[in-house]
Amino acid sequence: MTRSPSPLVLLDLDGTLTDSAPGIVAGIRHAYGALGLPVPDDATLRSFVGPPITDSFPAHGVPADRVDEAVRAYREVFAAGGMYDNRVFDGIPDVLRALRAAGCTLAVATSKPEVYARPICDRFGITDLVDGVFGAPLDEGTSTKADVIAKALAALGRTSPVDPTDGPVLMVGDREHDVHGAAEHGIACVGVTWGYAAPGELAQAGAVVLVDDVADLADAVLSRLR
């Protein structure tokens, strides 16, 4: 991909473009059951959507020496079809078309392993509406959101910290790790509230604006890019 002076919008996937909780939560429930561990409550299960599962499992009762086992059990269900127990939020395709029509370069930047992110984006028609799909390696524990963003920036010919002379860059995400990962590259983050953040999470993390309705997202992004 070549260097482009157009505005660049980096888009989280889970909780921002798609409602992926059903498939992810089913896989997480399976993993705890397979390990013989108590299944967390519903609110905790939803908190798994977004961050690397290699961070979430040890944070919620899985012993460090069993995290790899939990990940394998989760992926048994997820790769077998759970990743498609998912849907694009209503109105998102229109948002992506509007941003492209306004001259933006669009890229998905997700903490989900890229080997899953790409077929999900293909299945749900997102790939054709963006200019690239970037995710973590299969070993999620070796990658942060900042690492995924670095990968996307490099592929799109951008520097880090971002250089304003290359054109503005903005992140859109629904969790605090989207905000923090973008900030490591000097990128502001628009927070969307239809995802999986806890109350106050995005504001506390430093999102520059919160968007409550998909119909308002394109205007919110474009106003920050001007």
XYZ file of C-alpha atoms in Angstrom:
226
model
C 0.000 0.000 0.000
C 1.252 3.474 -0.779
C 1.537 6.592 1.331
C -1.638 8.642 1.219
C -2.344 12.177 2.430
C -6.037 11.396 2.890
C -7.566 11.266 6.373
C -7.123 7.822 7.913
C -9.770 6.290 10.163
C -8.822 3.194 12.157
C -11.834 1.136 13.199
C -12.109 -1.397 15.989
C -14.160 -4.462 15.043
C -15.873 -6.117 18.041
C -18.346 -3.755 19.670
C -17.695 -0.996 17.135
C -18.583 -2.456 13.748
C -20.085 -5.758 14.856
C -22.090 -7.195 17.741
C -19.876 -10.224 18.298
C -20.735 -10.934 21.937
C -22.933 -14.025 21.367
C -20.200 -16.104 19.729
C -17.424 -14.866 21.986
C -19.378 -15.356 25.204
C -20.378 -18.899 24.172
C -16.714 -19.747 23.617
C -15.688 -18.248 26.958
C -18.396 -20.218 28.791
C -17.159 -23.385 27.101
C -13.567 -22.670 28.126
C -14.406 -22.255 31.816
C -16.505 -25.397 31.733
C -13.751 -27.370 30.009
C -11.289 -26.291 32.712
C -13.738 -27.066 35.507
C -13.709 -23.474 36.704
C -16.684 -21.336 37.800
C -18.173 -19.417 34.871
C -18.095 -15.633 35.482
C -21.301 -13.631 35.630
C -22.854 -12.145 32.492
C -21.323 -8.684 32.956
C -17.853 -10.170 33.319
C -18.348 -12.380 30.276
C -19.247 -9.337 28.173
C -16.072 -7.627 29.345
C -14.102 -10.266 27.421
C -15.272 -8.727 24.132
C -12.541 -6.464 22.807
C -9.307 -7.019 24.765
C -7.017 -9.972 24.024
C -8.420 -13.070 25.719
C -4.918 -13.832 26.971
C -5.334 -10.761 29.197
C -8.936 -11.427 30.183
C -8.636 -15.064 31.246
C -5.996 -14.478 33.967
C -7.830 -11.339 35.076
C -10.947 -13.418 35.770
C -9.858 -16.493 37.650
C -7.911 -18.638 35.196
C -4.538 -19.607 36.715
C -1.584 -18.366 34.698
C -0.411 -21.898 33.973
C -3.812 -22.772 32.464
C -4.352 -19.752 30.216
C -3.086 -21.586 27.125
C -5.489 -24.431 27.885
C -8.364 -21.957 28.230
C -7.483 -20.298 24.930
C -7.443 -23.667 23.138
C -10.845 -24.598 24.585
C -12.282 -21.221 23.607
C -11.006 -21.499 20.055
C -12.491 -24.973 19.627
C -15.923 -23.350 19.725
C -14.995 -20.035 18.146
C -13.197 -21.413 15.071
C -15.855 -24.101 14.577
C -18.422 -21.392 13.805
C -18.832 -19.235 16.893
C -17.015 -16.374 15.195
C -19.942 -16.101 12.791
C -22.501 -15.860 15.617
C -22.164 -12.180 14.997
C -23.809 -9.317 13.118
C -22.924 -5.888 11.767
C -24.562 -3.136 13.788
C -27.425 -1.511 11.893
C -26.229 1.508 9.917
C -22.502 0.694 9.976
C -22.236 -0.016 6.220
C -23.763 3.411 5.530
C -21.221 5.015 7.884
C -18.320 3.354 6.086
C -19.648 4.397 2.688
C -20.107 7.987 3.879
C -16.554 8.178 5.247
C -15.119 6.770 2.042
C -17.194 9.199 -0.019
C -15.711 12.011 2.080
C -12.209 10.889 1.040
C -11.169 8.892 4.091
C -8.950 5.830 4.037
C -10.491 3.197 6.304
C -8.777 0.319 8.092
C -10.006 -2.211 10.615
C -7.558 -2.479 13.536
C -8.633 -5.195 15.966
C -7.079 -7.130 18.847
C -8.743 -10.248 17.426
C -6.253 -12.523 15.653
C -6.079 -11.528 12.005
C -6.718 -15.121 10.903
C -10.219 -14.705 12.361
C -10.752 -11.002 11.665
C -10.287 -11.333 7.908
C -12.878 -14.089 7.301
C -15.330 -12.329 9.629
C -14.960 -9.100 7.660
C -15.324 -11.068 4.430
C -18.449 -12.891 5.640
C -20.220 -9.731 6.783
C -19.330 -7.469 3.851
C -16.914 -5.214 5.719
C -13.825 -6.044 3.656
C -15.237 -4.403 0.537
C -15.969 -1.196 2.472
C -12.476 -0.648 3.931
C -8.918 -0.399 2.642
C -7.338 -2.961 4.944
C -8.003 -5.370 7.819
C -5.320 -5.653 10.504
C -5.338 -7.855 13.577
C -3.180 -9.545 16.164
C -1.061 -12.646 15.625
C -2.636 -15.938 16.693
C -0.615 -15.719 19.914
C -2.540 -12.702 21.229
C -0.326 -12.488 24.296
C 2.495 -11.133 22.139
C 0.436 -8.193 20.826
C -1.294 -5.118 22.201
C -3.772 -2.785 20.542
C -0.889 -0.370 20.044
C 0.992 -3.107 18.179
C -1.955 -3.714 15.845
C -2.243 0.011 15.182
C 1.494 0.163 14.453
C 1.035 -2.630 11.919
C -1.807 -0.765 10.214
C 0.093 2.529 10.146
C 3.162 0.903 8.612
C 1.132 -0.874 5.938
C -0.620 2.370 5.050
C 2.627 4.352 4.854
C 2.130 6.366 8.025
C 4.666 7.129 10.716
C 4.386 6.836 14.476
C 3.877 9.161 16.200
C 1.601 10.256 13.389
C 2.779 13.165 11.260
C 0.015 15.742 10.640
C 1.520 16.547 7.240
C 0.516 13.043 6.119
C -3.115 13.814 6.854
C -5.118 13.395 10.064
C -5.576 10.010 11.736
C -8.393 9.021 14.097
C -9.303 5.834 15.958
C -12.884 4.684 16.545
C -13.442 2.125 19.295
C -15.651 0.952 22.138
C -13.143 -0.012 24.869
C -10.421 1.699 26.866
C -7.673 -0.306 25.184
C -8.692 1.321 21.872
C -8.170 4.744 23.418
C -4.876 3.857 25.096
C -3.498 1.969 22.090
C -4.217 4.896 19.786
C -2.715 7.390 22.232
C 0.618 5.554 22.090
C 0.833 6.713 18.464
C -0.429 10.242 19.065
C -3.897 9.387 17.758
C -7.165 10.576 19.318
C -10.036 8.114 19.732
C -13.761 8.573 19.203
C -15.609 6.306 21.634
C -18.834 4.540 20.658
C -21.232 3.600 23.428
C -23.156 0.780 21.709
C -20.287 -1.622 22.394
C -19.026 -3.340 25.527
C -17.417 -0.659 27.683
C -18.349 -0.373 31.340
C -20.099 2.873 32.334
C -17.585 5.722 32.325
C -14.792 3.561 30.869
C -14.319 5.492 27.623
C -14.475 8.951 29.167
C -12.022 7.979 31.895
C -9.651 6.548 29.286
C -9.651 9.849 27.411
C -11.914 9.400 24.389
C -12.221 12.797 22.708
C -15.946 12.418 22.108
C -18.599 9.780 22.793
C -21.102 8.801 20.118
C -24.332 7.166 21.250
C -26.008 6.503 17.889
C -24.545 4.850 14.793
C -26.378 7.420 12.660
C -24.208 10.165 14.189
C -20.846 8.429 13.785
C -19.819 9.653 10.338
C -20.478 13.295 11.232
C -18.653 12.917 14.555
C -15.596 11.434 12.825
C -15.511 13.994 10.037
C -15.842 16.881 12.492
C -12.774 15.615 14.389
C -10.773 15.227 11.181
C -11.339 18.801 9.995
